Coordinates of C-alpha atoms and ligand atoms in Angstrom, one line a residue:
M1 CA 162.0 151.9 102.5
Q2 CA 161.1 149.2 104.9
T3 CA 160.1 151.8 107.5
L4 CA 157.9 153.5 104.9
L5 CA 156.1 150.2 104.1
S6 CA 155.6 149.3 107.7
A7 CA 154.2 152.8 108.4
H8 CA 151.7 152.2 105.5
D9 CA 150.7 148.9 106.9
V10 CA 150.0 150.4 110.3
V11 CA 147.8 153.2 108.8
A12 CA 146.0 150.8 106.5
Q13 CA 145.1 148.4 109.3
K14 CA 143.6 151.1 111.5
D15 CA 139.8 151.4 111.8
Y16 CA 138.7 155.0 111.3
D17 CA 134.9 154.5 111.3
P18 CA 132.9 155.6 114.4
A19 CA 132.5 152.9 116.9
L20 CA 129.0 151.6 116.4
P21 CA 127.1 149.8 119.2
P22 CA 127.2 146.0 118.8
M23 CA 124.3 144.4 117.0
P24 CA 121.9 142.9 119.6
E25 CA 121.7 139.1 119.2
D26 CA 118.0 138.7 119.9
L27 CA 116.7 140.8 117.0
P28 CA 113.2 139.8 116.0
D29 CA 112.8 138.8 112.3
D30 CA 110.3 141.6 111.6
E31 CA 112.6 144.3 113.0
E32 CA 112.6 147.3 110.7
A33 CA 115.8 148.2 108.9
T34 CA 117.4 151.0 111.0
R35 CA 120.2 153.4 110.2
I36 CA 122.7 154.8 112.7
V37 CA 123.5 158.4 111.8
C38 CA 126.4 160.0 113.5
L39 CA 126.7 163.8 113.2
V40 CA 129.6 165.8 114.5
K41 CA 128.1 169.1 115.6
N42 CA 129.8 172.4 116.2
K43 CA 128.0 175.5 117.4
Q44 CA 125.7 175.7 114.4
P45 CA 122.2 174.3 114.6
L46 CA 121.4 170.8 113.4
G47 CA 119.3 172.1 110.5
A48 CA 116.3 169.8 110.9
T49 CA 112.9 170.0 112.6
I50 CA 110.9 167.2 114.1
K51 CA 107.2 166.3 114.5
R52 CA 105.2 163.8 116.6
N53 CA 102.5 161.6 115.3
E54 CA 99.8 162.3 117.9
V55 CA 98.2 158.9 117.5
T56 CA 101.3 156.6 117.8
G57 CA 103.6 159.0 119.6
E58 CA 106.3 158.3 117.0
I59 CA 108.9 161.1 116.3
F60 CA 109.7 161.9 112.7
V61 CA 112.1 164.3 111.0
A62 CA 109.7 167.0 109.7
R63 CA 112.1 168.8 107.4
V64 CA 115.7 169.1 106.7
I65 CA 116.9 172.7 106.1
H66 CA 118.8 173.2 102.9
G67 CA 122.5 173.8 103.4
G68 CA 122.3 172.9 107.2
L69 CA 124.4 170.3 109.0
A70 CA 121.8 167.5 108.5
D71 CA 121.4 168.3 104.9
R72 CA 125.1 168.4 104.1
S73 CA 125.6 165.0 105.8
G74 CA 123.0 163.5 103.4
L75 CA 122.1 161.0 106.1
L76 CA 118.8 162.5 107.5
H77 CA 115.7 163.0 105.5
A78 CA 112.2 164.4 106.0
G79 CA 110.0 161.5 106.9
D80 CA 112.8 159.4 108.7
R81 CA 111.4 158.0 112.0
I82 CA 113.7 158.7 114.9
L83 CA 114.0 155.9 117.4
E84 CA 116.9 157.0 119.6
V85 CA 119.0 160.1 120.2
N86 CA 122.3 159.4 121.9
G87 CA 120.9 156.1 123.2
F88 CA 117.7 157.6 124.5
A89 CA 114.5 156.1 123.1
V90 CA 112.4 159.0 122.0
D91 CA 109.0 157.3 121.1
G92 CA 106.3 158.9 123.1
M93 CA 108.4 161.9 124.1
E94 CA 107.2 165.5 123.4
P95 CA 109.2 167.1 120.5
K96 CA 110.5 169.7 123.1
E97 CA 112.0 166.9 125.2
V98 CA 113.7 165.4 122.1
I99 CA 115.2 168.8 121.3
Q100 CA 116.5 169.0 124.9
V101 CA 118.2 165.7 124.4
V102 CA 119.8 167.0 121.2
Q103 CA 120.7 170.3 122.8
S104 CA 122.3 168.7 125.8
R105 CA 125.0 167.8 123.4
S106 CA 125.6 171.3 121.9
Q107 CA 128.9 170.2 120.4
G108 CA 130.4 166.9 119.5
T109 CA 129.0 163.7 118.2
I110 CA 125.2 163.1 118.2
M111 CA 124.0 159.7 117.3
F112 CA 120.5 159.1 115.8
K113 CA 119.0 155.7 115.4
V114 CA 116.4 156.1 112.6
V115 CA 114.1 154.1 110.4
P116 CA 114.7 155.6 107.0
I117 CA 111.7 156.7 105.0
T118 CA 111.1 154.2 102.2
T119 CA 110.0 156.5 99.4
R120 CA 111.8 159.8 99.5
P121 CA 110.2 162.5 97.4
V122 CA 112.3 163.4 94.4
N123 CA 113.5 167.0 94.6
N124 CA 113.2 168.2 91.0
Q125 CA 112.5 171.8 91.9
T126 CA 114.1 174.6 90.1
M127 CA 115.4 177.7 92.0
L128 CA 112.9 180.5 92.2
Y129 CA 113.6 184.1 93.1
V130 CA 110.9 186.3 94.5
R131 CA 110.4 189.8 95.8
A132 CA 108.6 189.9 99.1
M133 CA 105.6 192.2 98.9
A134 CA 104.9 191.9 102.7
D135 CA 106.9 191.9 105.9
Y136 CA 107.3 188.7 107.9
S137 CA 108.9 188.0 111.3
P138 CA 109.2 184.4 112.4
Q139 CA 109.7 185.5 116.0
Q140 CA 106.1 187.0 116.0
D141 CA 104.6 184.0 114.3
P142 CA 103.3 181.4 116.8
S143 CA 102.5 178.9 114.0
I144 CA 106.1 178.5 112.6
P145 CA 107.4 175.0 113.5
C146 CA 110.7 176.5 114.7
A147 CA 111.2 180.3 115.0
D148 CA 115.0 180.0 115.1
A149 CA 114.8 178.3 111.7
G150 CA 112.7 181.1 110.2
V151 CA 113.9 183.8 107.9
S152 CA 112.6 187.3 108.6
F153 CA 112.1 189.6 105.6
R154 CA 110.8 193.1 104.8
K155 CA 108.9 194.3 101.8
G156 CA 111.1 194.5 98.8
D157 CA 113.7 191.9 100.0
I158 CA 114.7 189.4 97.4
L159 CA 114.4 185.7 98.5
E160 CA 115.9 182.7 96.8
I161 CA 113.4 179.9 97.3
V162 CA 115.2 176.5 97.4
D163 CA 112.4 174.2 98.4
Q164 CA 108.6 174.3 97.9
T165 CA 107.8 170.7 98.7
D166 CA 105.9 171.5 101.8
A167 CA 102.5 173.1 101.2
L168 CA 102.9 175.4 104.2
W169 CA 106.5 176.1 104.8
W170 CA 109.0 176.8 102.1
Q171 CA 112.7 177.1 102.5
A172 CA 114.5 180.2 101.3
K173 CA 117.6 182.4 101.6
K174 CA 117.4 186.2 101.8
L175 CA 119.7 187.8 99.2
P176 CA 122.5 188.8 99.2
S177 CA 123.5 185.9 101.4
T178 CA 126.8 184.5 102.6
M179 CA 125.1 181.7 104.4
D180 CA 124.9 178.2 103.0
C181 CA 121.9 177.4 105.1
A182 CA 118.3 178.3 104.1
G183 CA 115.5 178.9 106.5
L184 CA 111.7 178.7 106.7
I185 CA 109.3 181.1 105.2
P186 CA 105.5 180.8 104.8
S187 CA 104.4 179.4 101.5
I188 CA 102.4 181.7 99.2
D189 CA 99.1 180.2 100.3
L190 CA 100.0 180.3 104.0
L191 CA 101.2 183.9 103.8
K192 CA 98.0 184.9 101.9
R193 CA 96.0 183.2 104.6
K194 CA 97.9 185.0 107.4
Q195 CA 97.4 188.4 105.7
R196 CA 93.7 187.7 105.2
E197 CA 93.3 186.9 108.9
L198 CA 95.2 190.1 109.8
W199 CA 93.0 192.0 107.4
W200 CA 89.7 190.7 108.7
S201 CA 90.8 190.8 112.3
Q202 CA 91.0 194.6 112.1
P203 CA 87.6 195.5 110.7
Y204 CA 87.3 198.7 112.7
Q205 CA 90.6 200.1 111.6
P206 CA 90.4 202.1 108.4
H207 CA 92.5 200.3 105.7
I208 CA 95.4 202.2 104.4
C209 CA 93.9 202.9 101.0
M210 CA 90.7 204.0 102.5
Q211 CA 92.7 206.5 104.6
T212 CA 94.2 207.9 101.5
L213 CA 90.8 208.4 100.0
S214 CA 89.5 210.2 103.0
I215 CA 92.6 212.5 102.9
V216 CA 91.8 213.3 99.3
E217 CA 88.2 214.2 100.2
E218 CA 89.5 216.4 103.0
E219 CA 91.8 218.1 100.6
E220 CA 89.0 218.9 98.3
D221 CA 87.0 220.4 101.2
L222 CA 90.0 222.5 102.1
M223 CA 90.3 223.6 98.5
A224 CA 86.8 224.9 98.6
I225 CA 87.4 226.9 101.8
D226 CA 90.7 228.1 100.5
D227 CA 89.2 229.5 97.3
K228 CA 88.2 232.4 99.5
C229 CA 91.6 233.1 100.8
V230 CA 94.0 232.6 98.0
E231 CA 96.7 235.2 97.8
A232 CA 96.2 235.8 94.1
D233 CA 93.2 235.5 91.9
E234 CA 93.1 232.8 89.2
E235 CA 94.4 235.2 86.6
A236 CA 97.3 236.2 88.7
F237 CA 97.9 232.6 89.5
E238 CA 98.0 231.8 85.8
S239 CA 100.4 234.7 85.2
E240 CA 102.7 233.4 87.9
E241 CA 102.7 230.1 86.1
L242 CA 103.6 231.9 82.9
R243 CA 106.4 233.8 84.5
E244 CA 107.8 230.6 86.0
E245 CA 107.8 229.0 82.6
D246 CA 109.3 232.0 81.0
D247 CA 112.2 231.8 83.5
N248 CA 112.9 228.2 83.4
F249 CA 111.0 226.2 80.9
T250 CA 111.3 227.8 77.5
T251 CA 113.5 226.7 74.7
N252 CA 117.2 226.8 75.6
E253 CA 120.0 227.6 73.2
E254 CA 120.1 224.1 71.6
G255 CA 116.4 224.2 71.1
I256 CA 115.7 221.7 73.8
Y257 CA 112.5 222.1 75.7
I258 CA 112.0 220.6 79.2
A259 CA 108.5 219.1 79.1
G260 CA 106.3 218.0 81.9
F261 CA 106.9 220.7 84.5
R262 CA 103.9 222.9 83.9
L263 CA 102.2 224.0 87.1
S264 CA 98.7 223.0 86.2
M265 CA 99.8 219.5 85.5
R266 CA 101.6 219.3 88.8
L267 CA 98.7 220.7 90.7
C268 CA 96.2 218.5 89.0
R269 CA 98.2 215.4 89.8
R270 CA 98.5 216.4 93.4
Q271 CA 94.8 217.1 93.7
F272 CA 93.4 214.2 91.7
H273 CA 95.6 211.3 92.4
S274 CA 92.5 209.7 93.7
S275 CA 91.5 209.0 90.1
T276 CA 93.9 206.0 90.0
Q277 CA 92.5 204.4 93.1
A278 CA 88.8 204.8 92.7
C279 CA 88.0 201.5 94.4
C280 CA 89.9 199.9 97.2
H281 CA 89.4 196.3 96.1
T282 CA 89.9 196.5 92.5
R283 CA 92.2 199.5 91.9
C284 CA 94.2 200.0 95.0
P285 CA 97.1 198.2 93.5
S286 CA 100.0 198.0 95.8
S287 CA 98.5 198.2 99.3
C288 CA 96.3 196.1 101.4
Y289 CA 94.1 194.0 99.3
S290 CA 96.3 193.3 96.3
T291 CA 99.3 192.1 98.4
L292 CA 96.9 189.4 99.6
N293 CA 96.7 188.2 96.0
C294 CA 100.5 188.2 95.5
P295 CA 102.6 188.3 98.6
Y296 CA 105.6 187.1 96.6
E297 CA 106.4 188.5 93.2
E298 CA 108.5 186.2 91.0
V299 CA 111.6 188.1 89.7
V300 CA 114.6 187.5 87.4
R301 CA 117.9 189.2 87.0
Y302 CA 117.7 191.5 84.0
Q303 CA 120.6 193.2 82.3
R304 CA 119.6 195.8 79.6
L305 CA 121.4 195.1 76.3
P306 CA 123.1 198.1 74.7
Q307 CA 120.6 197.9 71.7
D308 CA 117.5 197.8 74.0
A309 CA 115.5 200.9 74.8
H310 CA 116.5 202.5 78.1
R311 CA 114.4 201.8 81.2
L312 CA 112.0 204.5 82.2
L313 CA 113.2 206.4 85.2
A314 CA 110.3 207.2 87.5
L315 CA 110.8 209.4 90.6
T316 CA 108.3 209.5 93.4
G317 CA 108.1 211.0 96.9
P318 CA 106.1 213.1 99.2
S319 CA 105.0 216.5 97.9
G320 CA 107.7 219.1 98.3
V321 CA 110.6 216.7 98.9
G322 CA 112.4 217.8 95.7
V323 CA 111.3 215.3 93.0
N324 CA 110.8 218.0 90.4
E325 CA 114.0 219.8 91.3
L326 CA 116.1 216.7 90.9
R327 CA 114.4 215.8 87.7
R328 CA 114.8 219.3 86.3
R329 CA 118.5 219.4 87.2
L330 CA 119.2 216.0 85.7
I331 CA 117.6 217.1 82.4
E332 CA 119.3 220.5 82.4
M333 CA 122.7 218.9 83.0
N334 CA 122.3 216.3 80.2
P335 CA 119.5 217.4 77.8
N336 CA 120.9 215.0 75.1
I337 CA 120.5 212.0 77.4
F338 CA 117.4 212.8 79.6
Q339 CA 114.0 214.0 78.6
G340 CA 110.6 214.4 80.2
A341 CA 107.4 213.2 78.7
V342 CA 105.0 215.7 77.1
P343 CA 101.6 215.6 78.9
F344 CA 98.2 215.9 77.3
T345 CA 95.6 218.4 78.2
T346 CA 92.1 219.4 77.2
R347 CA 92.7 223.1 78.0
A348 CA 93.1 225.6 75.1
P349 CA 96.6 226.5 74.1
K350 CA 97.9 229.9 75.1
A351 CA 99.4 232.2 72.5
Y352 CA 103.0 231.2 73.1
E353 CA 102.3 227.4 73.4
K354 CA 103.0 224.9 70.8
S355 CA 101.3 221.5 70.7
G356 CA 103.8 218.7 71.4
R357 CA 106.1 221.1 73.4
E358 CA 104.4 222.2 76.6
Y359 CA 101.4 219.9 76.1
F360 CA 99.6 217.9 73.4
F361 CA 96.3 219.8 73.2
I362 CA 93.4 217.5 72.6
S363 CA 89.6 217.5 72.8
S364 CA 87.7 216.1 75.8
E365 CA 86.3 213.3 73.6
I366 CA 89.8 212.1 72.6
F367 CA 91.0 212.5 76.2
D368 CA 88.0 210.3 77.4
S369 CA 88.8 207.6 74.8
M370 CA 92.4 207.6 75.9
V371 CA 91.3 207.1 79.5
Y372 CA 88.9 204.4 78.4
N373 CA 91.7 202.6 76.6
N374 CA 94.0 202.8 79.6
R375 CA 96.5 205.0 77.7
F376 CA 97.4 207.2 80.7
L377 CA 99.8 206.4 83.4
E378 CA 98.2 209.2 85.4
Y379 CA 95.5 211.7 84.7
G380 CA 93.4 214.2 86.6
E381 CA 91.4 217.4 86.4
Y382 CA 92.4 220.9 87.4
K383 CA 90.1 223.9 87.2
G384 CA 87.8 222.1 84.8
N385 CA 90.5 220.9 82.4
L386 CA 91.9 217.4 82.1
Y387 CA 95.7 216.6 82.2
G388 CA 97.5 213.3 81.8
T389 CA 100.8 211.6 81.1
S390 CA 100.4 209.0 78.4
I391 CA 102.2 205.7 77.8
E392 CA 102.9 206.9 74.2
S393 CA 104.6 210.1 75.3
V394 CA 107.0 208.0 77.4
K395 CA 107.6 205.5 74.7
E396 CA 108.3 208.2 72.2
V397 CA 111.2 209.5 74.4
L398 CA 112.5 206.0 75.0
N399 CA 112.3 205.1 71.2
S400 CA 114.3 208.2 70.5
G401 CA 117.2 206.6 72.4
K402 CA 117.0 209.0 75.4
I403 CA 116.3 208.2 79.0
C404 CA 112.7 209.2 79.8
I405 CA 112.5 210.7 83.3
I406 CA 109.1 211.3 84.9
D407 CA 107.7 212.0 88.3
I408 CA 104.7 210.1 89.5
E409 CA 102.4 210.0 92.4
P410 CA 103.0 206.7 94.3
N411 CA 99.6 205.3 93.5
A412 CA 100.5 205.4 89.8
I413 CA 103.4 202.9 90.3
Q414 CA 101.3 199.9 89.3
A415 CA 100.3 201.6 86.1
V416 CA 103.9 202.3 85.2
R417 CA 105.2 198.8 86.1
T418 CA 104.8 197.2 82.7
H419 CA 107.1 195.1 80.5
E420 CA 107.2 197.8 77.8
L421 CA 108.4 200.6 80.1
R422 CA 110.5 198.4 82.5
P423 CA 110.6 201.3 85.0
Y424 CA 113.3 201.8 87.5
I425 CA 111.6 203.5 90.4
V426 CA 113.5 205.9 92.7
Y427 CA 112.0 207.0 95.9
V428 CA 113.0 210.5 97.0
K429 CA 112.9 210.4 100.8
P430 CA 113.0 213.5 103.1
P431 CA 115.9 213.7 105.5
S432 CA 115.3 214.3 109.2
L433 CA 113.2 217.3 110.3
E434 CA 116.4 219.0 111.5
R435 CA 118.1 218.6 108.1
L436 CA 114.9 219.8 106.3
R437 CA 114.9 223.0 108.4
E438 CA 118.6 223.6 107.7
T439 CA 118.6 222.7 104.0
R440 CA 115.3 224.3 102.9
Q441 CA 115.9 227.8 104.5
D442 CA 116.1 229.5 101.2
S443 CA 113.7 227.2 99.3
C444 CA 110.1 227.8 98.4
I445 CA 107.2 225.4 97.8
I446 CA 104.2 225.5 95.5
T447 CA 101.1 224.7 97.4
N448 CA 97.6 224.3 96.1
Y449 CA 97.0 227.9 97.1
Y450 CA 100.3 229.8 97.0
M451 CA 102.7 230.0 94.2
N452 CA 106.1 230.2 95.9
R453 CA 106.1 230.5 99.7
S454 CA 108.8 229.7 102.2
F455 CA 108.7 226.3 103.8
R456 CA 107.1 226.3 107.2
D457 CA 107.6 223.8 110.0
E458 CA 104.1 222.2 109.3
D459 CA 105.2 221.6 105.7
F460 CA 108.1 219.5 107.0
Q461 CA 105.9 217.6 109.4
E462 CA 103.4 216.9 106.6
M463 CA 106.2 215.7 104.4
E464 CA 107.5 213.3 107.0
E465 CA 104.0 212.0 107.7
A466 CA 103.3 211.6 103.9
A467 CA 106.7 209.8 103.6
R468 CA 105.8 207.4 106.4
K469 CA 102.5 206.5 104.6
I470 CA 104.2 206.1 101.2
E471 CA 106.9 203.9 102.7
S472 CA 104.4 201.6 104.4
Q473 CA 102.3 201.2 101.3
Y474 CA 104.9 201.2 98.5
W475 CA 108.3 200.4 99.8
Q476 CA 108.4 197.0 97.9
F477 CA 108.3 198.8 94.6
F478 CA 111.3 201.0 95.1
D479 CA 114.4 200.0 93.2
N480 CA 116.4 202.7 94.9
V481 CA 116.1 205.3 97.6
I482 CA 117.7 208.7 97.7
V483 CA 117.5 210.8 100.8
N484 CA 117.3 214.4 99.5
D485 CA 119.5 216.1 102.0
E486 CA 122.1 218.3 100.3
L487 CA 120.8 219.0 96.8
H488 CA 124.2 218.7 95.1
D489 CA 124.9 215.3 96.7
S490 CA 121.4 214.1 95.8
C491 CA 122.0 215.0 92.1
I492 CA 125.3 213.1 92.1
Q493 CA 123.6 210.1 93.8
L494 CA 120.8 210.2 91.2
L495 CA 123.3 210.2 88.3
T496 CA 125.0 207.1 89.8
V497 CA 121.6 205.4 90.3
V498 CA 120.6 206.1 86.7
R499 CA 123.8 204.5 85.4
K500 CA 123.2 201.5 87.6
A501 CA 119.6 201.2 86.4
Q502 CA 120.6 201.2 82.8
D503 CA 124.0 199.3 82.9
E504 CA 123.9 196.9 85.8
P505 CA 121.8 193.7 86.3
Q506 CA 118.7 194.3 88.3
W507 CA 115.8 192.2 89.7
V508 CA 112.7 192.8 87.7
P509 CA 109.3 191.0 87.6
V510 CA 109.5 187.8 85.5
S511 CA 106.5 188.9 83.5
W512 CA 108.6 191.8 82.0
I513 CA 111.0 189.2 80.5
R514 CA 108.6 186.4 79.8
P515 CA 105.3 188.2 79.1
I516 CA 102.3 185.9 79.8
T517 CA 100.6 185.3 76.4
E518 CA 96.9 184.8 76.4
S519 CA 95.7 181.7 74.6
Ligands
LIG601 N1 117.9 219.2 98.8 C1 117.3 220.3 98.7 N2 117.8 221.4 99.4 C2 117.2 222.6 99.4 N3 116.1 222.9 98.7 C3 115.5 221.9 97.9 C4 116.1 220.6 97.9 N4 115.4 219.8 97.1 C5 114.4 220.5 96.6 N5 114.5 221.8 97.1 C6 113.5 222.9 96.9 O1 112.3 222.6 97.5 C7 111.2 223.1 96.7 C8 110.3 222.0 96.4 O2 110.9 221.1 95.5 P1 110.1 220.5 94.3 O3 109.3 221.5 93.6 O4 111.1 219.7 93.5 O5 109.1 219.5 95.1 P2 108.3 218.2 94.5 O6 108.9 217.1 95.3 O7 108.4 218.2 93.1 O8 106.9 218.5 95.1 P3 105.6 218.9 94.2 O9 105.4 217.9 93.1 O10 104.5 218.9 95.2 O11 105.9 220.3 93.7 C9 111.9 223.7 95.5 O12 112.0 225.1 95.8 C10 113.2 223.1 95.4 O13 114.2 224.0 94.8

């Protein structure tokens, strides 16, 4: 017992605090209150940046990175003035020289003598989650205070913003993250400014959306030339369409009709997708100009409740990649669960057609008024008739309790992304050229001019090129990506993705959950 007590006394009398330098005796009365901060550093960075007052030469802590060593110590704060590092007076030094002093002690104890900031800003910020709508690389940004402290991100990445106190540099973590430590990202204003500078610094390069428009014009020219060399005349073409529908798209045994696969509708969308991007600045939604307005989109985690309507499933991809094939297979496999939306048209019904089954047949006046009232997700013209997929058609399927599955041109994504449809957007990506050649040997495509012809090498190259353009403009909007290599595997993948979309929490724009009410 006595040994135990004496052991206690020995331990209790020992001094475990770090040995601080003795207080100088000749301290002037007006000496500022200083704090000695001792940090034991392992290999990880200190987690703070510094800046120099160019007039006085004084060195200050510019920011403390959330979750970093300095932050976790709770002893260093943005605005603290650094007097000494490991006994070296730093006033008048260049920030680089100060960093060298810190780095010379890559591990072990570092001692800072600081004048603490008197009024520390209260951090009353709530956590914010955003989806990046642009790419950012700190290593290529000469204006970042410390490139090593930066977080790089790609379009579509989810960022957890933990600090917005600085007007220029926010602190964030890229999710999913196992790191405690945040990093620097440009604030929304700074990123907008950077994008604007990039935009205006390339005045002679055609902007992406303008390129798309010129492609459309080219296609229309081609169409005019090709009218002379189509394999079949219009009638024969129509009858091909009829045969296709007889084979695949009539009522099946249970009386379920697969809507939205009609050839004219598909061709009109392909030809006239320019109608949703009439003007670069106002309508080009997702590319160049609008990302300047919103480089970060605020998002929340959303879990659909069993009683809620299903989320719309929208497939998109370059022409010929297999969007329709995947959609058709999904509906055929589970017609009680999946259904397409019935499109509208101004063309006259054929003898075998029923309104509300193949199409809703309406007059041009009604069609125009629906366009005027923004009731179409997509619309266009083909051979003098108008075709379009309406919001109501989609809602009708969703309200019936089924999952509505549609395919859209990428430039219709913005029209689909509304809180009432809450779409889950799947991008169908082509595999490598080699795999396209191997897997599409027995497949046929429908081109603007030929009904069913074998794939050619130039089709694959066009597909790859189109995929590159789509990805560079729209990647941020894709909730999931399926590489359509082996068809069977892609179908299984799509089924898994659908289950995820409906039953697992997903990041969605905050405006879908808390719609902005106009006052
Ligand atoms: N993974 C695949 N392997 C082999 N053939 C495929 C695969 N996916 C699709 N196909 C075939 O490729 C052809 C084009 O597919 P599909 O009609 O679905 O294209 P799409 O993406 O809808 O393009 P578009 O809208 O321009 O018609 C079809 O004959 C289809 O059966």
